[in-house]
Amino acid sequence: MSVVWYMLWFVVAVGLLVTVHEFGHYWVARRLDFKVLRFSVGFGKPLPPPFSWRVGPDRTEIALAPIPLGGYVKLLDEREGPVAPEDLPRSFTRKHPFKRILVLLAGPGFNFLFAILVLAGVLWVNGVTRYLPVVGPVTPGSIAAKAGLASGDRILTINGAPVRGQHDVLFGLLDAMSSRGKVGLTVRESSGAMRNVDLDVRSEATRRHLTVDPLGGLGFQFWQPPVPPVLGQVLPGGPAARAGLQAGDRIVSVEGHAVKDWQDLVAQITPHPGGTISLSFVRRGTTHTVQVEVGTAKVGGKYIGRIEAEGPTEVAYPASLVSHRSVSPVTALRDATAQAWNMTALQGTLFWRMLLGQVSLKNLSGPVSIAEYAGQSASAGVSAFLGFLVLISLSLGFLNLLPIPILDGGQIVFQLVEWVKGSPLSERAQAFGQQVGIALLILLMGVALFNDIARQFS
């Protein structure tokens, strides 16, 4: 997928979620009789009509701006210039701190509400599908192997809590590795026998590393059905397309070596960047052999071979390993609310532990990674992209509630102090707070961007 594709869906996602966030501020401000001067989607000078217009008795400017990476709602504020006497009661500074707090909370609140409603819609349409956590490959000599975890074990509980699907195991391991590093699993063997498996990671550095990839770090993966070596999509103009390969072709050998599955196919192609390979495939029952000029891609500082074709998009799980149920709209809304709460609570816990040094800073993702996730989820389909929007909307809501002065959470702290104190903080104190907030945000963004760059070369 191209950089343009990634950026397109990144802008779509950011523009939509920022609009939701700022509309929350705007809607509540209007209901509480604050005077709203401008509602802008994007930063910079507002674009001329028809991309900007005025609405309502206050002639509020609704505008699109050229930098689609944010937005804002501008309220009447006498600190920013003279205010007509008749408008003073509607100025931000003249409203009770409680009303100001409601306006500030509305932005993150609308992000949470948006995430819940979208997730509820997805659950209602698609139902709830869970993949049972059956252990697949276990790396010899790994933490999991030494603890006695074996391929074919089905995980039933983690630290005493029942497990419904793979996500429960992943989140449970993430929680445990970011705290004491002790995990007690109850597993059922393929023979039906039950046993306990205890994982105990005592090294703090190892636990911190495991918060990036709990499964891989512990040395096991969930079982997945083998992906057949069948081409799902052949990218136009790529090496596979030029050789005449088509979607649906089943690759049977590379350079005379039999191909077992999709992973084996990739492993046999990557060592040949820029070379020519003989590839045999089956199409409509007939075997053909073609010469493919392998393309070259630079990954992690080294060159690998690619034929620019993708595997099948759907691989069926055995019915015994899948749990699916349809839900009513009410149940979907209830489940979506519970999931949103659990994800946000876990996010808060992990962020706090990150500040304490218990969670690796590598978990922070910046705009490059988010753009990649946006493009990949959009390619995977509507449900995948909506799931991406849910996660980012919850993250945006959480981030804005942090008590950093430049964010909504920091401004809420200012209003609470004024409410208790009976008078606003001095301009000097507020300016200092803003400077600290900007410094903290720059630090967070710097770490996230560093992680993005590191991932591109790893």
Short mmCIF file of C-alpha atoms in Angstrom, two decimals:
data_model
loop_
_atom_site.label_atom_id
_atom_site.label_comp_id
_atom_site.label_asym_id
_atom_site.label_seq_id
_atom_site.Cartn_x
_atom_site.Cartn_y
_atom_site.Cartn_z
CA MET A 1 0.00 0.00 0.00
CA SER A 2 1.26 3.46 -0.89
CA VAL A 3 2.06 6.38 1.40
CA VAL A 4 -0.72 8.34 -0.31
CA TRP A 5 -3.24 5.65 0.69
CA TYR A 6 -2.04 5.76 4.31
CA MET A 7 -2.19 9.55 4.46
CA LEU A 8 -5.64 9.69 2.84
CA TRP A 9 -7.23 7.49 5.50
CA PHE A 10 -5.21 9.14 8.27
CA VAL A 11 -6.66 12.53 7.26
CA VAL A 12 -10.17 11.03 7.02
CA ALA A 13 -9.88 9.50 10.51
CA VAL A 14 -8.34 12.56 12.16
CA GLY A 15 -10.77 14.94 10.46
CA LEU A 16 -13.79 12.90 11.53
CA LEU A 17 -12.71 12.40 15.14
CA VAL A 18 -11.60 16.00 15.60
CA THR A 19 -14.96 17.15 14.23
CA VAL A 20 -16.74 14.92 16.75
CA HIS A 21 -14.57 16.26 19.57
CA GLU A 22 -15.01 19.93 18.72
CA PHE A 23 -18.73 19.48 18.03
CA GLY A 24 -19.03 18.29 21.63
CA HIS A 25 -17.54 21.57 22.87
CA TYR A 26 -19.70 23.54 20.43
CA TRP A 27 -23.00 21.78 21.20
CA VAL A 28 -22.71 22.04 24.99
CA ALA A 29 -21.45 25.65 24.82
CA ARG A 30 -24.50 26.62 22.78
CA ARG A 31 -26.83 24.85 25.24
CA LEU A 32 -25.27 26.69 28.18
CA ASP A 33 -25.51 30.07 26.40
CA PHE A 34 -21.82 30.68 25.78
CA LYS A 35 -21.28 32.85 22.73
CA VAL A 36 -19.49 30.76 20.09
CA LEU A 37 -17.49 32.82 17.61
CA ARG A 38 -16.06 30.06 15.41
CA PHE A 39 -16.18 26.29 14.94
CA SER A 40 -13.20 25.32 12.77
CA VAL A 41 -12.28 21.93 11.37
CA GLY A 42 -8.57 22.21 10.63
CA PHE A 43 -5.96 24.77 11.59
CA GLY A 44 -4.88 27.91 9.80
CA LYS A 45 -6.81 30.74 8.19
CA PRO A 46 -10.41 29.68 7.42
CA LEU A 47 -11.07 28.96 3.77
CA PRO A 48 -13.39 31.38 1.94
CA PRO A 49 -17.05 30.54 1.11
CA PRO A 50 -18.43 28.02 0.26
CA PHE A 51 -16.03 26.34 2.71
CA SER A 52 -17.06 28.66 5.51
CA TRP A 53 -20.44 30.08 6.46
CA ARG A 54 -22.29 31.66 9.36
CA VAL A 55 -25.20 30.20 11.30
CA GLY A 56 -27.64 31.13 14.07
CA PRO A 57 -28.49 34.42 15.75
CA ASP A 58 -24.86 34.86 16.87
CA ARG A 59 -23.65 34.45 13.30
CA THR A 60 -21.22 31.76 14.43
CA GLU A 61 -18.60 31.05 11.76
CA ILE A 62 -18.45 27.39 10.69
CA ALA A 63 -15.20 26.98 8.80
CA LEU A 64 -12.87 24.55 7.14
CA ALA A 65 -9.15 25.36 7.41
CA PRO A 66 -6.30 24.11 5.20
CA ILE A 67 -4.35 22.06 7.79
CA PRO A 68 -6.53 18.97 8.42
CA LEU A 69 -4.79 17.81 11.61
CA GLY A 70 -6.95 19.37 14.29
CA GLY A 71 -9.65 21.90 14.97
CA TYR A 72 -10.98 24.26 17.60
CA VAL A 73 -14.02 26.08 18.96
CA LYS A 74 -13.46 29.75 19.72
CA LEU A 75 -15.65 31.16 22.49
CA LEU A 76 -16.16 34.79 23.39
CA ASP A 77 -13.43 35.66 25.93
CA GLU A 78 -12.73 39.14 27.25
CA ARG A 79 -9.09 38.19 27.85
CA GLU A 80 -8.61 38.14 24.08
CA GLY A 81 -10.11 41.53 23.30
CA PRO A 82 -12.87 44.01 24.11
CA VAL A 83 -16.38 42.60 24.58
CA ALA A 84 -19.62 44.52 24.11
CA PRO A 85 -21.35 45.14 27.48
CA GLU A 86 -24.48 43.24 26.41
CA ASP A 87 -22.33 40.16 25.59
CA LEU A 88 -20.33 40.11 28.83
CA PRO A 89 -22.66 37.59 30.58
CA ARG A 90 -22.00 35.15 27.71
CA SER A 91 -18.21 35.47 27.87
CA PHE A 92 -16.25 32.36 28.92
CA THR A 93 -14.70 34.08 31.94
CA ARG A 94 -18.09 35.31 33.24
CA LYS A 95 -19.70 31.88 33.31
CA HIS A 96 -19.67 29.76 36.48
CA PRO A 97 -16.68 27.37 36.63
CA PHE A 98 -19.09 24.40 36.69
CA LYS A 99 -20.50 25.39 33.28
CA ARG A 100 -16.99 25.88 31.90
CA ILE A 101 -16.04 22.41 33.10
CA LEU A 102 -19.08 20.93 31.35
CA VAL A 103 -18.01 22.56 28.08
CA LEU A 104 -14.45 21.27 28.49
CA LEU A 105 -15.65 17.76 29.32
CA ALA A 106 -17.94 17.68 26.31
CA GLY A 107 -15.13 17.21 23.76
CA PRO A 108 -13.69 14.02 25.28
CA GLY A 109 -17.23 12.96 26.23
CA PHE A 110 -18.36 13.07 22.60
CA ASN A 111 -15.31 11.00 21.60
CA PHE A 112 -16.32 8.33 24.12
CA LEU A 113 -19.97 8.52 23.00
CA PHE A 114 -18.97 8.25 19.33
CA ALA A 115 -16.82 5.18 20.07
CA ILE A 116 -19.63 3.48 22.00
CA LEU A 117 -22.25 4.13 19.31
CA VAL A 118 -19.99 2.97 16.45
CA LEU A 119 -18.95 -0.14 18.37
CA ALA A 120 -22.57 -0.88 19.24
CA GLY A 121 -23.50 -0.61 15.56
CA VAL A 122 -20.71 -2.99 14.54
CA LEU A 123 -21.74 -5.51 17.23
CA TRP A 124 -25.40 -5.27 16.22
CA VAL A 125 -24.66 -5.87 12.54
CA ASN A 126 -21.85 -8.43 12.86
CA GLY A 127 -22.65 -10.02 16.19
CA VAL A 128 -20.00 -10.93 18.76
CA THR A 129 -17.30 -13.28 17.51
CA ARG A 130 -14.60 -14.64 19.78
CA TYR A 131 -11.72 -16.91 18.82
CA LEU A 132 -10.96 -19.39 21.56
CA PRO A 133 -7.42 -19.09 22.97
CA VAL A 134 -5.79 -22.35 21.93
CA VAL A 135 -2.00 -22.35 22.12
CA GLY A 136 -0.19 -22.76 18.81
CA PRO A 137 3.59 -22.89 18.32
CA VAL A 138 5.66 -22.67 21.53
CA THR A 139 9.29 -21.58 21.15
CA PRO A 140 11.68 -24.13 22.69
CA GLY A 141 13.54 -22.74 25.70
CA SER A 142 11.17 -19.76 26.05
CA ILE A 143 9.46 -18.62 29.26
CA ALA A 144 6.25 -20.34 28.17
CA ALA A 145 8.03 -23.59 27.30
CA LYS A 146 9.89 -23.70 30.61
CA ALA A 147 6.58 -23.15 32.46
CA GLY A 148 5.10 -26.17 30.70
CA LEU A 149 2.75 -24.49 28.21
CA ALA A 150 2.28 -26.73 25.19
CA SER A 151 0.82 -26.51 21.72
CA GLY A 152 -2.85 -27.52 21.79
CA ASP A 153 -3.52 -26.25 25.32
CA ARG A 154 -6.70 -24.22 25.60
CA ILE A 155 -6.44 -21.40 28.15
CA LEU A 156 -9.50 -21.36 30.42
CA THR A 157 -8.58 -18.84 33.14
CA ILE A 158 -5.87 -16.26 33.73
CA ASN A 159 -5.15 -15.32 37.33
CA GLY A 160 -8.47 -16.88 38.28
CA ALA A 161 -10.56 -14.85 35.81
CA PRO A 162 -12.50 -16.84 33.18
CA VAL A 163 -11.27 -16.40 29.62
CA ARG A 164 -13.80 -15.94 26.82
CA GLY A 165 -11.47 -15.28 23.91
CA GLN A 166 -7.98 -14.41 22.75
CA HIS A 167 -8.34 -10.74 23.70
CA ASP A 168 -8.94 -11.65 27.34
CA VAL A 169 -5.65 -13.54 27.42
CA LEU A 170 -3.75 -10.76 25.69
CA PHE A 171 -5.11 -8.04 28.01
CA GLY A 172 -4.57 -10.25 31.07
CA LEU A 173 -0.93 -10.90 30.14
CA LEU A 174 -0.38 -7.21 29.42
CA ASP A 175 -1.81 -6.28 32.82
CA ALA A 176 0.29 -8.89 34.63
CA MET A 177 3.55 -8.12 32.83
CA SER A 178 3.16 -4.41 33.57
CA SER A 179 2.81 -5.11 37.29
CA ARG A 180 4.28 -8.10 39.20
CA GLY A 181 4.90 -10.41 36.26
CA LYS A 182 3.09 -13.38 37.80
CA VAL A 183 0.47 -15.21 35.75
CA GLY A 184 -1.45 -18.30 36.73
CA LEU A 185 -3.12 -20.12 33.83
CA THR A 186 -5.61 -22.94 33.92
CA VAL A 187 -5.43 -24.90 30.68
CA ARG A 188 -7.19 -27.89 29.16
CA GLU A 189 -4.99 -30.24 27.18
CA SER A 190 -6.09 -31.62 23.81
CA SER A 191 -6.70 -34.91 25.66
CA GLY A 192 -9.19 -33.15 27.97
CA ALA A 193 -6.99 -33.20 31.09
CA MET A 194 -6.75 -29.99 33.15
CA ARG A 195 -3.60 -28.53 34.63
CA ASN A 196 -2.16 -25.27 35.96
CA VAL A 197 0.68 -23.34 34.33
CA ASP A 198 2.52 -20.62 36.26
CA LEU A 199 4.47 -17.92 34.47
CA ASP A 200 6.77 -15.91 36.74
CA VAL A 201 8.88 -13.14 35.18
CA ARG A 202 10.97 -11.60 37.95
CA SER A 203 13.24 -9.34 35.90
CA GLU A 204 11.80 -5.83 35.73
CA ALA A 205 13.58 -5.14 32.44
CA THR A 206 12.15 -8.32 30.92
CA ARG A 207 8.65 -7.47 32.12
CA ARG A 208 8.91 -4.01 30.59
CA HIS A 209 10.04 -5.56 27.29
CA LEU A 210 7.10 -7.99 27.40
CA THR A 211 4.59 -5.12 27.48
CA VAL A 212 5.41 -4.49 23.80
CA ASP A 213 4.66 -8.06 22.65
CA PRO A 214 3.42 -10.28 25.52
CA LEU A 215 2.82 -13.40 23.42
CA GLY A 216 5.99 -13.28 21.35
CA GLY A 217 8.08 -12.30 24.35
CA LEU A 218 6.79 -15.20 26.42
CA GLY A 219 7.39 -17.54 23.50
CA PHE A 220 4.04 -18.66 22.15
CA GLN A 221 1.31 -17.71 19.72
CA PHE A 222 -2.35 -18.59 19.42
CA TRP A 223 -3.18 -21.41 17.06
CA GLN A 224 -4.28 -20.20 13.64
CA PRO A 225 -5.48 -22.21 10.67
CA PRO A 226 -2.77 -22.57 8.03
CA VAL A 227 -3.00 -19.94 5.29
CA PRO A 228 -3.02 -21.66 1.88
CA PRO A 229 -0.55 -20.36 -0.74
CA VAL A 230 -3.37 -18.91 -2.84
CA LEU A 231 -3.11 -15.39 -4.28
CA GLY A 232 -5.85 -13.18 -2.92
CA GLN A 233 -4.92 -9.95 -4.68
CA VAL A 234 -2.30 -9.28 -7.35
CA LEU A 235 -1.21 -5.65 -7.35
CA PRO A 236 -1.41 -4.09 -10.84
CA GLY A 237 1.95 -3.55 -12.50
CA GLY A 238 3.85 -5.62 -9.92
CA PRO A 239 6.16 -8.60 -10.61
CA ALA A 240 3.38 -11.16 -10.13
CA ALA A 241 1.02 -9.28 -12.48
CA ARG A 242 3.73 -8.89 -15.15
CA ALA A 243 4.33 -12.66 -15.02
CA GLY A 244 0.64 -13.27 -15.66
CA LEU A 245 -0.35 -14.47 -12.19
CA GLN A 246 -3.95 -13.86 -11.11
CA ALA A 247 -6.03 -13.86 -7.95
CA GLY A 248 -7.03 -17.44 -7.12
CA ASP A 249 -3.81 -19.04 -8.41
CA ARG A 250 -2.45 -21.65 -5.98
CA ILE A 251 1.35 -21.64 -5.81
CA VAL A 252 2.73 -25.17 -5.58
CA SER A 253 6.51 -24.68 -5.91
CA VAL A 254 9.29 -22.09 -6.08
CA GLU A 255 12.46 -23.10 -7.94
CA GLY A 256 11.25 -26.71 -7.76
CA HIS A 257 10.79 -26.63 -3.97
CA ALA A 258 7.28 -27.50 -2.79
CA VAL A 259 5.31 -24.76 -1.02
CA LYS A 260 3.37 -25.80 2.11
CA ASP A 261 1.52 -22.62 3.01
CA TRP A 262 1.57 -18.83 2.60
CA GLN A 263 4.32 -18.33 5.21
CA ASP A 264 6.48 -20.87 3.38
CA LEU A 265 5.86 -19.05 0.07
CA VAL A 266 7.01 -15.74 1.57
CA ALA A 267 10.07 -17.42 3.11
CA GLN A 268 11.10 -18.80 -0.29
CA ILE A 269 10.63 -15.51 -2.18
CA THR A 270 12.24 -13.01 0.20
CA PRO A 271 15.85 -14.26 -0.33
CA HIS A 272 15.71 -13.34 -4.06
CA PRO A 273 15.51 -9.52 -4.33
CA GLY A 274 16.08 -8.44 -7.93
CA GLY A 275 16.44 -12.02 -9.12
CA THR A 276 14.36 -14.25 -11.37
CA ILE A 277 12.62 -17.32 -9.98
CA SER A 278 10.70 -20.21 -11.49
CA LEU A 279 7.24 -20.40 -9.97
CA SER A 280 4.66 -23.16 -10.55
CA PHE A 281 0.97 -22.67 -9.86
CA VAL A 282 -2.39 -24.33 -10.38
CA ARG A 283 -5.21 -22.51 -12.16
CA ARG A 284 -8.54 -24.25 -12.82
CA GLY A 285 -6.95 -27.67 -12.35
CA THR A 286 -4.00 -27.10 -14.70
CA THR A 287 -0.41 -26.58 -13.55
CA HIS A 288 1.61 -23.78 -15.15
CA THR A 289 5.17 -22.56 -14.67
CA VAL A 290 6.31 -18.95 -15.15
CA GLN A 291 9.46 -16.94 -14.64
CA VAL A 292 8.96 -14.08 -12.19
CA GLU A 293 11.32 -11.11 -11.94
CA VAL A 294 11.27 -10.53 -8.19
CA GLY A 295 10.94 -6.96 -6.96
CA THR A 296 13.05 -5.42 -4.21
CA ALA A 297 12.01 -3.78 -0.95
CA LYS A 298 14.21 -2.40 1.83
CA VAL A 299 13.08 -3.55 5.26
CA GLY A 300 15.08 -3.08 8.44
CA GLY A 301 18.16 -1.92 6.54
CA LYS A 302 18.29 -4.98 4.26
CA TYR A 303 16.80 -5.82 0.88
CA ILE A 304 14.19 -8.56 0.47
CA GLY A 305 12.32 -9.98 -2.48
CA ARG A 306 8.64 -9.30 -3.15
CA ILE A 307 6.26 -10.20 -5.98
CA GLU A 308 3.59 -7.70 -4.83
CA ALA A 309 0.75 -10.12 -4.25
CA GLU A 310 -1.33 -10.67 -1.13
CA GLY A 311 -2.65 -13.85 0.45
CA PRO A 312 -6.30 -14.82 0.86
CA THR A 313 -8.28 -12.29 2.89
CA GLU A 314 -10.34 -14.85 4.82
CA VAL A 315 -9.17 -18.10 6.35
CA ALA A 316 -11.83 -20.21 8.02
CA TYR A 317 -11.39 -21.27 11.65
CA PRO A 318 -12.80 -24.64 12.73
CA ALA A 319 -16.28 -24.20 14.19
CA SER A 320 -15.06 -25.70 17.48
CA LEU A 321 -12.66 -22.77 18.00
CA VAL A 322 -15.10 -19.95 17.23
CA SER A 323 -17.82 -18.56 19.44
CA HIS A 324 -20.40 -16.37 17.72
CA ARG A 325 -23.69 -14.89 18.90
CA SER A 326 -26.09 -12.33 17.47
CA VAL A 327 -27.13 -9.48 19.74
CA SER A 328 -30.07 -7.09 19.98
CA PRO A 329 -29.54 -3.33 19.75
CA VAL A 330 -29.89 -3.00 23.53
CA THR A 331 -27.38 -5.78 24.19
CA ALA A 332 -25.01 -4.33 21.59
CA LEU A 333 -25.14 -0.94 23.32
CA ARG A 334 -24.56 -2.54 26.72
CA ASP A 335 -21.62 -4.63 25.48
CA ALA A 336 -20.13 -1.66 23.61
CA THR A 337 -20.29 0.49 26.74
CA ALA A 338 -18.60 -2.23 28.80
CA GLN A 339 -15.88 -2.74 26.19
CA ALA A 340 -15.24 1.00 25.88
CA TRP A 341 -14.94 1.30 29.65
CA ASN A 342 -12.58 -1.68 29.91
CA MET A 343 -10.35 -0.42 27.10
CA THR A 344 -10.19 3.08 28.57
CA ALA A 345 -9.48 1.75 32.08
CA LEU A 346 -6.68 -0.45 30.71
CA GLN A 347 -5.32 2.52 28.78
CA GLY A 348 -5.25 4.60 31.94
CA THR A 349 -3.58 1.82 33.93
CA LEU A 350 -0.90 1.26 31.30
CA PHE A 351 -0.24 5.00 30.91
CA TRP A 352 0.25 5.36 34.67
CA ARG A 353 2.56 2.34 34.73
CA MET A 354 4.45 3.82 31.80
CA LEU A 355 5.13 6.92 33.91
CA LEU A 356 6.37 4.59 36.67
CA GLY A 357 8.68 2.82 34.22
CA GLN A 358 6.78 -0.47 34.30
CA VAL A 359 5.56 -0.26 30.70
CA SER A 360 7.89 0.26 27.76
CA LEU A 361 7.78 3.67 26.07
CA LYS A 362 7.85 1.74 22.78
CA ASN A 363 4.08 1.33 23.17
CA LEU A 364 3.60 5.00 22.24
CA SER A 365 2.62 5.36 18.60
CA GLY A 366 2.96 8.53 16.56
CA PRO A 367 1.38 9.80 13.34
CA VAL A 368 3.35 7.46 11.05
CA SER A 369 2.16 4.30 12.81
CA ILE A 370 -1.39 5.63 13.13
CA ALA A 371 -1.44 6.44 9.41
CA GLU A 372 -0.30 2.89 8.63
CA TYR A 373 -3.00 1.42 10.87
CA ALA A 374 -5.59 3.67 9.18
CA GLY A 375 -4.60 2.56 5.69
CA GLN A 376 -4.37 -1.12 6.60
CA SER A 377 -7.73 -1.14 8.38
CA ALA A 378 -9.38 0.67 5.46
CA SER A 379 -8.02 -1.99 3.10
CA ALA A 380 -9.36 -4.73 5.38
CA GLY A 381 -12.94 -3.47 5.07
CA VAL A 382 -15.56 -1.27 6.68
CA SER A 383 -15.74 -3.17 9.98
CA ALA A 384 -11.95 -3.07 10.44
CA PHE A 385 -11.81 0.69 9.75
CA LEU A 386 -14.69 1.35 12.14
CA GLY A 387 -12.85 -0.70 14.78
CA PHE A 388 -9.79 1.48 14.19
CA LEU A 389 -11.92 4.62 14.63
CA VAL A 390 -13.26 3.25 17.93
CA LEU A 391 -9.76 2.73 19.32
CA ILE A 392 -8.46 6.12 18.19
CA SER A 393 -11.58 7.94 19.44
CA LEU A 394 -11.21 6.35 22.89
CA SER A 395 -7.51 7.28 22.89
CA LEU A 396 -8.29 10.86 21.86
CA GLY A 397 -10.86 11.17 24.63
CA PHE A 398 -8.46 9.75 27.22
CA LEU A 399 -5.52 11.88 26.07
CA ASN A 400 -7.54 15.08 26.30
CA LEU A 401 -8.52 14.33 29.90
CA LEU A 402 -4.89 14.19 31.07
CA PRO A 403 -4.17 17.06 33.51
CA ILE A 404 -1.81 18.79 31.10
CA PRO A 405 -2.60 22.54 30.93
CA ILE A 406 -2.79 22.79 27.14
CA LEU A 407 -5.35 19.95 27.01
CA ASP A 408 -8.98 19.89 28.18
CA GLY A 409 -7.96 18.06 31.36
CA GLY A 410 -5.50 20.77 32.31
CA GLN A 411 -8.06 23.49 31.68
CA ILE A 412 -10.53 21.60 33.88
CA VAL A 413 -7.94 21.67 36.67
CA PHE A 414 -7.67 25.47 36.27
CA GLN A 415 -11.45 25.80 36.56
CA LEU A 416 -11.58 23.57 39.65
CA VAL A 417 -8.87 25.65 41.34
CA GLU A 418 -10.79 28.84 40.58
CA TRP A 419 -14.02 27.29 41.87
CA VAL A 420 -12.39 26.31 45.19
CA LYS A 421 -10.23 29.42 45.49
CA GLY A 422 -12.98 31.85 44.55
CA SER A 423 -10.81 33.66 42.03
CA PRO A 424 -8.88 32.66 38.91
CA LEU A 425 -5.23 31.73 38.91
CA SER A 426 -2.87 34.57 38.08
CA GLU A 427 -2.01 35.08 34.43
CA ARG A 428 1.59 34.25 35.29
CA ALA A 429 0.61 30.89 36.81
CA GLN A 430 -1.60 30.04 33.83
CA ALA A 431 1.13 31.02 31.35
CA PHE A 432 3.65 28.85 33.21
CA GLY A 433 1.20 25.97 33.16
CA GLN A 434 0.71 26.37 29.41
CA GLN A 435 4.48 26.30 28.85
CA VAL A 436 4.84 23.14 30.94
CA GLY A 437 1.95 21.57 29.04
CA ILE A 438 3.49 22.35 25.67
CA ALA A 439 6.83 20.93 26.83
CA LEU A 440 5.18 17.70 28.01
CA LEU A 441 3.27 17.30 24.75
CA ILE A 442 6.41 17.89 22.70
CA LEU A 443 8.18 15.26 24.81
CA LEU A 444 5.39 12.71 24.30
CA MET A 445 5.20 13.45 20.58
CA GLY A 446 8.98 13.22 20.29
CA VAL A 447 9.05 9.77 21.91
CA ALA A 448 6.14 8.61 19.74
CA LEU A 449 7.79 9.88 16.55
CA PHE A 450 11.08 8.22 17.54
CA ASN A 451 9.20 4.95 17.98
CA ASP A 452 7.62 5.40 14.54
CA ILE A 453 11.01 5.87 12.91
CA ALA A 454 12.51 2.95 14.84
CA ARG A 455 9.68 0.67 13.69
CA GLN A 456 10.38 1.56 10.06
CA PHE A 457 13.94 0.24 10.44
CA SER A 458 13.21 -2.75 12.66
#
